[in-house]
CSV table of C-alpha atoms in Angstrom, one decimal:
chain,number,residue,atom,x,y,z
K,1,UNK,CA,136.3,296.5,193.3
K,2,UNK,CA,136.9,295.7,197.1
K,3,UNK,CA,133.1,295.3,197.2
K,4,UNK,CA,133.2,293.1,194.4
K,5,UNK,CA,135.5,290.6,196.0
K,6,UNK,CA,133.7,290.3,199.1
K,7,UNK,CA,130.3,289.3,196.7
K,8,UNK,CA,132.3,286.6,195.3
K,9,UNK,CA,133.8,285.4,198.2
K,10,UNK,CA,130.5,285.2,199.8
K,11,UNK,CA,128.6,283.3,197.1
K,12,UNK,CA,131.7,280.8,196.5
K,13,UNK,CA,131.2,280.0,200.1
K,14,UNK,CA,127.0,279.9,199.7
K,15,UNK,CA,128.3,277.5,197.1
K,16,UNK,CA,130.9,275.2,198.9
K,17,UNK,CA,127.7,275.0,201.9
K,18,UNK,CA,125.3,274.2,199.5
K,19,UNK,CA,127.4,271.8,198.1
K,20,UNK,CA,128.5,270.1,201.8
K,21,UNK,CA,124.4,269.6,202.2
K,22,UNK,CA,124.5,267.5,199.3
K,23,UNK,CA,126.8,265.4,200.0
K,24,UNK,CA,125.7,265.0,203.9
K,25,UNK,CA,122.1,263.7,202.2
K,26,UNK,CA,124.2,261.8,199.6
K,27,UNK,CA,125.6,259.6,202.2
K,28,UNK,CA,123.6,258.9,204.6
K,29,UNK,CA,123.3,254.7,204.4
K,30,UNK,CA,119.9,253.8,202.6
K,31,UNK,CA,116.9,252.7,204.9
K,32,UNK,CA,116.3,249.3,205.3
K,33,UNK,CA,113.9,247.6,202.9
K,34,UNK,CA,110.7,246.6,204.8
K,35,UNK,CA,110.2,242.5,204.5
K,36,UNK,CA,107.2,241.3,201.8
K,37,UNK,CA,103.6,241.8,203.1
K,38,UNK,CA,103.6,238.0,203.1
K,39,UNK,CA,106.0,237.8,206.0
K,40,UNK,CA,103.2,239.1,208.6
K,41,UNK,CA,105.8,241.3,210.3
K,42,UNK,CA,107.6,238.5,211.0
K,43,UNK,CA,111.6,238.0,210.3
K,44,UNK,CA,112.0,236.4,207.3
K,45,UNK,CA,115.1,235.9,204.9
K,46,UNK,CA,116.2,238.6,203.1
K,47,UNK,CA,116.9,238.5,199.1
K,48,UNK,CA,116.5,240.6,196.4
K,49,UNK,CA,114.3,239.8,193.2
K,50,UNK,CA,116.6,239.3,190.4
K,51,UNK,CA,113.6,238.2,187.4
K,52,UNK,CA,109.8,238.0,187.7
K,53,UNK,CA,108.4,235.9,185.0
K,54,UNK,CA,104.7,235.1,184.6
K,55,UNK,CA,105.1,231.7,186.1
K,56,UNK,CA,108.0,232.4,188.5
K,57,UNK,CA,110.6,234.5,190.1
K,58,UNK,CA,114.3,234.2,190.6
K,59,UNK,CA,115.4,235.4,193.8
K,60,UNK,CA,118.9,236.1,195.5
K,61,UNK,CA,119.3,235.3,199.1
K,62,UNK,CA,121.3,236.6,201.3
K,63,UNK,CA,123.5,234.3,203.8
K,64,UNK,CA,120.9,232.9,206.3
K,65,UNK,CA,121.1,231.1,210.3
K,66,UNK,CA,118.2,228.3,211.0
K,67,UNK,CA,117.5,225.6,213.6
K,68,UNK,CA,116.9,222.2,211.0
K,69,UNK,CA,115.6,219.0,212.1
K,70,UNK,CA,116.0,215.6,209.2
K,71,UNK,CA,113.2,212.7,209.3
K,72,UNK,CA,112.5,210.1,207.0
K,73,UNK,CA,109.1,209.8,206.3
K,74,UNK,CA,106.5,208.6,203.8
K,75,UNK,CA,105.0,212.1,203.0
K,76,UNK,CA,105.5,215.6,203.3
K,77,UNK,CA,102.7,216.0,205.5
K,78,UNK,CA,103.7,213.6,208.3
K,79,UNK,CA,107.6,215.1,208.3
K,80,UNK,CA,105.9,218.7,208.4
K,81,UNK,CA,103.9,217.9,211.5
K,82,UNK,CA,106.8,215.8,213.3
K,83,UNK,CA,109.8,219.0,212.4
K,84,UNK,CA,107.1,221.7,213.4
K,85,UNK,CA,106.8,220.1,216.7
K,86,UNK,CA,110.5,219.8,217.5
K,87,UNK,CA,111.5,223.3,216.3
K,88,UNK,CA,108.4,225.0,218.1
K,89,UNK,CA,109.6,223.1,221.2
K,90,UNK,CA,113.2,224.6,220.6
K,91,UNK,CA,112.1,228.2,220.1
K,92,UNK,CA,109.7,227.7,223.1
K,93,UNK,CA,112.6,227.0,225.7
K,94,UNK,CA,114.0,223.6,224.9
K,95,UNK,CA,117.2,225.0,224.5
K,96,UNK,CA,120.6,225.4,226.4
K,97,UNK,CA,119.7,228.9,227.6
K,98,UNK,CA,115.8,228.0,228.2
K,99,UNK,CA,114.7,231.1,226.4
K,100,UNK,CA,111.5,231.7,224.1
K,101,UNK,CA,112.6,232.3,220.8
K,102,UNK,CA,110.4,234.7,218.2
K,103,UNK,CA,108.8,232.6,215.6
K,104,UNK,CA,110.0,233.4,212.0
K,105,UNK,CA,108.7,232.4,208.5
K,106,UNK,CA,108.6,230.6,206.3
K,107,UNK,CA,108.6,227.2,207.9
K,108,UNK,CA,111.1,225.7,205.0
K,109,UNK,CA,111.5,221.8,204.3
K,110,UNK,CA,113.7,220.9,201.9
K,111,UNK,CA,112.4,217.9,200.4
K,112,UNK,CA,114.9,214.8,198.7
K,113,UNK,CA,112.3,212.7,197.2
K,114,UNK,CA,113.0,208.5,197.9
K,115,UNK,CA,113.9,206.4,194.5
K,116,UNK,CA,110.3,204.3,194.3
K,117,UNK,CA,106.5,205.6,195.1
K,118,UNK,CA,107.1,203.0,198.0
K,119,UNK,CA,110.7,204.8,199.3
K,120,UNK,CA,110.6,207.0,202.1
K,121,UNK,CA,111.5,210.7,201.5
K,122,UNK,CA,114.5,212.7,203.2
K,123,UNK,CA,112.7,215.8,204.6
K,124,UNK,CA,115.0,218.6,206.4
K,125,UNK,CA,112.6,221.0,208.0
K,126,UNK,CA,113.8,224.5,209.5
K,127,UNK,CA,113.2,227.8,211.5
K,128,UNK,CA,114.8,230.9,210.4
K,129,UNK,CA,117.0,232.0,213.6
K,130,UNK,CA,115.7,235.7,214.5
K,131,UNK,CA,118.0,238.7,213.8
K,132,UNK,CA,118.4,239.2,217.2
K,133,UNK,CA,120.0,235.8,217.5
K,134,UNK,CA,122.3,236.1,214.5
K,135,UNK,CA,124.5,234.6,213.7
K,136,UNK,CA,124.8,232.3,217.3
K,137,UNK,CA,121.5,230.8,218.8
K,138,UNK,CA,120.7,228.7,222.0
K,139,UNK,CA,122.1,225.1,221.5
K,140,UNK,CA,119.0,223.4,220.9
K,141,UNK,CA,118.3,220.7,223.9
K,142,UNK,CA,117.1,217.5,221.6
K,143,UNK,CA,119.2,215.8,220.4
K,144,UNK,CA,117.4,216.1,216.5
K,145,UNK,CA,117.6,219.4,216.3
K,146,UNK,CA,120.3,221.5,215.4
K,147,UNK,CA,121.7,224.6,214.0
K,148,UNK,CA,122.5,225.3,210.5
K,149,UNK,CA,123.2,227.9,208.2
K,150,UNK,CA,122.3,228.4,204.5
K,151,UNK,CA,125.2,230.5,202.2
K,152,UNK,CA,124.0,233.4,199.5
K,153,UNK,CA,121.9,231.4,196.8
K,154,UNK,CA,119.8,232.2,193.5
K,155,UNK,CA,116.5,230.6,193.9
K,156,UNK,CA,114.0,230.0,191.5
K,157,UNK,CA,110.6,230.6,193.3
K,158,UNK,CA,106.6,229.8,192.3
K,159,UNK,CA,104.2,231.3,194.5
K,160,UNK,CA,100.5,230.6,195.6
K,161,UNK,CA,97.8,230.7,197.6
K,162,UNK,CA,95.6,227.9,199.9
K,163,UNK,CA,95.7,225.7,202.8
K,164,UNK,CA,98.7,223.4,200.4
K,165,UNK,CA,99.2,219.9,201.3
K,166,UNK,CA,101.5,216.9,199.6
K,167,UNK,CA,99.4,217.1,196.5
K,168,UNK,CA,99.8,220.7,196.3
K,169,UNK,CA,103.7,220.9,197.1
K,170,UNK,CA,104.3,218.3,194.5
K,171,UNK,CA,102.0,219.6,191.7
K,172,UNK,CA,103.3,223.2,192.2
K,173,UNK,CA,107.2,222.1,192.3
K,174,UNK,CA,106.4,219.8,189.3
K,175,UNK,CA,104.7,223.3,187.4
K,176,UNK,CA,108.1,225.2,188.7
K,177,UNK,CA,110.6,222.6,186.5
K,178,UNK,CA,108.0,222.9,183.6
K,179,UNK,CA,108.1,226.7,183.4
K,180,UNK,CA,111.9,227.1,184.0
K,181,UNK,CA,112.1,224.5,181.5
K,182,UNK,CA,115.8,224.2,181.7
K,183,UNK,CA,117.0,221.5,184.3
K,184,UNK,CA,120.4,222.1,184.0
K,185,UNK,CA,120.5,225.8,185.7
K,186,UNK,CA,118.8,224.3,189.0
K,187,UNK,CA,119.4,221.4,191.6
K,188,UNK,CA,117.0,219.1,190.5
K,189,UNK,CA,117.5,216.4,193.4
K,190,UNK,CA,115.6,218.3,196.0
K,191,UNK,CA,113.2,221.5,196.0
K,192,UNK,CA,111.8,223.0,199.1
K,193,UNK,CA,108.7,223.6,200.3
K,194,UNK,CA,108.2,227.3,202.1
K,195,UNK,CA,104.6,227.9,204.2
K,196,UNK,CA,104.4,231.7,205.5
K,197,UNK,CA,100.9,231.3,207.6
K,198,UNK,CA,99.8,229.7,210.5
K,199,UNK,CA,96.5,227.4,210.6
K,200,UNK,CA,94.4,230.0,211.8
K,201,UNK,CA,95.2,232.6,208.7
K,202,UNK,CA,92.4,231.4,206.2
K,203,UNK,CA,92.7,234.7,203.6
K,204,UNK,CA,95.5,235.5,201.7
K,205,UNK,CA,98.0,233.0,202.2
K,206,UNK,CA,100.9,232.8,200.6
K,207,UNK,CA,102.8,229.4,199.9
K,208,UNK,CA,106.4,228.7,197.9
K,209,UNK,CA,108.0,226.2,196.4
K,210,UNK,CA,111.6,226.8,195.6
K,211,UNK,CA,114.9,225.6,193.1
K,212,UNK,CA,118.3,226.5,194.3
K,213,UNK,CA,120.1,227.7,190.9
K,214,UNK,CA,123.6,225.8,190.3
């Protein structure tokens, strides 16, 4: 019987060990997901897709830090090419700390269309600050640039592909409202425009416009 004893003492331990494994794997923190392929390895915000439809995605975002410069302008082109100069500027050392920033994507503009064809627009265009400058970056040196910081949001999101200009931005945000087809679960006053590639990427790029759910 002694012998028994010492078999069941010895497979209730096997057991307990066994059992301490598991939960060791169990809880170990889960890896990091790896950004979208359309990022380029670069940082980019980080979300979570909530719904795909055929037309669309709705995203959630996660709390985000960027360097925003406004303009009012005619067209999304010109306030593109005027805010991509002053935030390239910033992140290449026109700031308090003169440091070279890492470039991030998407270069995001959120766009607040004027009331006539004749208006000018309000155009905020933005950087994504770098994890490795969250949540506090260099004070940006000019004077129209600063820092800013975007909350957890839903967004409703239509991808595609091309070298997209004014046309584009507007047809595809216009296609967005039509297939979400309910105005009154998004911000209809402004949308924003999100380019992932630079100029010299002619394959494969990848362009969004986006909604901010209410």
């Amino acid at each position: 019987m002694k012998g028994v004893g010492v078999i069941v003492l010895l497979v209730a331990a096997m057991v307990g060990a066994e059992a301490a494994a598991v939960n060791t794997t169990t809880s170990k923190p889960s890896p990091e997901p790896k950004p979208p392929a359309f990022c380029r390895g670069l940082n980019c915000p980080k979300f979570t897709v909530v719904k795909a439809e055929k037309e669309y995605e709705v995203r959630k975002y996660e709390a985000s830090y960027w360097t925003s410069t406004d303009m009012y302008e005619m067209s999304i082109d010109d306030a593109t090419r005027i805010g991509f100069g002053r935030l390239f500027r910033y992140i290449s050392g026109n700031n308090a700390n003169k440091e070279k920033i890492a470039m991030t994507c998407p270069v995001l503009t959120k766009v607040t269309p004027g009331q006539g064809p004749a208006c000018e627009s309000n155009f905020t265009e933005s950087f994504m600050v770098p994890f490795s400058h969250q949540p506090k970056a260099p004070a940006p040196s000019d004077k129209d640039v600063y820092l800013s910081s975007m909350p957890e949001m839903t967004v409703y999101v239509k991808c595609f592909g091309g070298y997209a200009k004014e046309a584009e931005w507007i047809e595809m945000a216009a296609a967005l409202a039509t297939a979400i087809g309910d105005t009154s679960v998004f911000d209809n006053t402004h949308y924003f425009t999100a380019g992932y590639d630079s100029p010299y990427q002619p394959f494969k790029r990848h362009n969004e416009v986006w909604f901010v759910g209410k």
